[in-house]
Every structure is written in structure tokens, then in C-alpha cells.
């Protein structure tokens, strides 16, 4: 008698091979048979006409704080994610010295837009070096598996103290930072992460390490080579080229470890991403692993009356109303006189970058419900305003007042230069690229991409009409077998005997991605955008059913995953 049998499903096993009809048996938290299971299960799930796939492995999240207080790990867990990798982009909460907690919170708040008050109230600091953080995480039950990485900012703060932002570091300090990194990797961290973008700032300016010199990055990166596992992750402006190309090349040659960074189609160089993809292919031929990381929809912001940013937020009339509860604000904004006053004003904002963003009318669209992430050019605020002979400000105001003021506007920053997904598709399907950048747990007031795994199925596999779709087998592999393999999560990501029993049973026809919505459920009533989904018949983690038809079962089988421990069993 098996612990659990999933019967008669359409098995898409995460390797990319063609789907087949069959059963899956689970015993002791592992897959004990895939294909034909003659024996019965203590419990059986009928998966006829349902897709059975590995649990999603999301390698780019920022749950480092939430993981310490929220066993449910939403919104990712609502979307069939069974493993998350945290500690990306150089920010995290370990190592930490007593007294530095506020500083690390300010970095996370500045870079990832997670309410500082929520982090203050939520985190119970029971650790200093990163191995102690891992031990603390290991003691907490939760609904899915978590994996940590070593954040450069925290390493710098720990070793350099008040000088965390300094460019100059001495040899002794570099050795100390490398030792800490190596100890953390040996304790089970899955990688080392850093930020090299001018976009990641806190109230202290650019985050620590943004301009760190090659010798520092190489010294820390070499620890991955010494330990023989782990990924170097960074967020960078240069797409892995520019001034970084040289040390990245050296890192890859010396360590043979993968380095991954966000790749995007940018408005000022719409075809530049191809150069990076070509370079990744060339390097792979030499046994070096440059891994461009790409999302499955444009990286963009969600403007709305409840968001932290929208096109009218700096208008004096709006600012006078900004403190009002939503319903009252909506009523006032509908008042003809208030509206006329508001629309006669200009945004009181000096920063040209911010001003450019909030008046980028040709890249602002109503998201709608169900949400449309690939709207045509004609749907933009600019095109609508021109067609209707109105000011774009008036158009976006009307949009934001829809759905009782909860309508969100989609403002793609990257990957939407041509107002379609063709550049994205080229990047996603490139053999060297890695699907990521959901930023789960982060950007609470402006972005909500933790539901991208669901979007990959509903839109790319099933619904897309504006261009080619992606075959189911390939889509599943992109967020299971592929992500798990690059991160060395060898015990998961495919449905094969002996692998950890993490999987999803999916009703693909009924699958539905809801519009994102703002909720106020973080500690200290902090706000965050969340997005829900239908169609997950069951999600299984470590052999236990964690969600059934969208409802949590109360089981919390999730574990801390340690790199190098028990993999490939
Ligand atoms: Zn990130």
C-alpha cells in the first residue's frame, strides 16, 4: 500500500519530454513509481484529464523576512510553488550583528519595497552568522521548501560595520568576507548574490557593494568554486557586459560555477539582449556558465490609487486627498470640480526619472480583470487619449476610478518595447536562459509577479493569440527541471523515482489567474499586492497534500533545503 497515488494523470515530468498518461506513487515523501502503479494508495487522487507536473521551483524571491513569520509563504504557495530560493540581489537578513537589524531592514525596504514596519514587527532575530539563520529557519514549519543564499550587502555590513558602503576594503577584510561566505555555503546556502544597479537604493544611497571592485567580487565568487556548488546571482545594469564583462569572464573560467543576472529588452537598446544571449552560448561552448535570467512577462509596475506610485500622485489636489480612505478618495475624485482642478495641475516633482516614468503614456495600460499583460499598442493611455481627444491624465484618472478605485494600470518598464511578447519569447526559449525574477515577497506596493508560474500556463501555454504559444512540456520544464538543475536542487524538479514528492495536479482548462489586489495583512497591517489563482486541484510537498482546490489543508511539510545535503537521493 502506497502513501499516496495520483491516478490516471497527464504526466508532464519536467524534463521536457512528451506528456503521457499514467500514475504516480509516493512513499515516505519521495516518488516511488512514475508510470504504471498496480498497487493501491492509502489515499488516491483522481487525475483523469488533469496535468500532473513537478512543483514549481522559483529561484528568484525575497521572502527572507516573511519566511520567519509566515508559514504559508503566500502568494507563491497559492501558485503551485513548492520550493523558493531567497536572498537574491544582495539583500537579506543574515549575517547580522546586534544593532544592525534596522540597517538591513532599511536596505530591504529601499530595494524591494517591503514595508519596514512589517519587517520590524515580523522578524524575531535569533541569529548572527548565516548558518544560525539557516538553523532558525529549519526549526519553523511551513507549507513549502525554502533555500537561502548569501547576500553581499549583509556580508559587507557584518564585516565593515559603518563602512559598509565604502568602495575601499583591505585584504584582511576581503579574506574575512570570503570566509563568511564560504562558511555559509558549506552550511547549505545555494549561492552568493550582489547588486550592481543604480536602481537599487535605500535611504543611504546605492546599496553596499554596488561598485565593489573586481578583486572583491572574485574573492567572494571563488568560494563557490572552492565549495564546488552554488550560483553567483546579481542584478546589474550592464546585462553582464560593460565594465563587468572582464571579471565575470574570469569568474566563469576559474570557478566553472554559473553566474546569473536579469536580462531584459530595454527601450534604449531594444536588440541588445541578443548580444548577451550570443555570449552566453559562446561561453557555454567553453564550459562556462553565463545564465541570463528572464521573467515570463514584462517587468513593470502596477499603478493604482492604492499603489505606492501612479501618474497623478504628485499633483497638489491629489496630495491633499491622498490620506483619505479609498472609498472617500474615489468619491472626491469623481466630483467634477475636484477633478477639473486636479487635471489643470502639473506633477510637483523634480526628479526627471520619476517624472518620465509617471508620464510614459505609451507604456501605461489598463490591466483589467481578467488581467491583460500583453495589451496592444492601441490600448495605451497615449493612444486612447489621442483617439478620444483627451488629456492622458484624464484617461488614466478614469481608469484608476474603475472597479471602485481598485483598477490597476500596467506600466511595463522592460521587455515591452514593441508592445508584444516576441522579444520575451526569444529570451525565454533561449537554451541558456533561466526563468526567474518573480521577486516573490517583494515590491509590495507596485509589483506582483509571484503568480508568474500560473501565468506561464494560462497565457503562454493556453490563451495567447498575439503570437506563438509555448508547448506545455517546455513551459513546465522551464520552471521545474531547468531551475532546479541550475541551482543544484538535484533532488527535485522532475517526476522520477527517488525524487522528492513535490508536485501539482492541475486542471488546465479551468485554470484562471485573478487580477492582482491590494491587501493589508502584513505585520503592523502592512500592505502588499497579491494575486490569486484557480485550477490547482492539488499541490503536494514532500508527499503531503498542502493545497486542495485552492484551500490550504493545514499540512506544513516544508523544509529548509541545504545545498549539498541529501541532494540526488
Ligand atoms: Zn530581486
XYZ file of C-alpha atoms and ligand atoms in Angstrom, residues 60-62 88-89 112 200 233 235 437 439 443, ligand 1:
13
model
C 14.218 34.432 -7.529
C 12.312 35.524 -4.440
C 12.732 37.874 -1.481
C 18.600 37.410 -4.132
C 20.024 40.700 -5.367
C 12.488 45.574 -2.506
C 18.639 49.592 -6.068
C 23.408 35.855 -8.751
C 21.200 42.330 -10.563
C 12.535 37.283 -11.457
C 10.503 38.699 -6.865
C 7.799 45.124 -4.226
Zn 15.476 40.521 -6.854
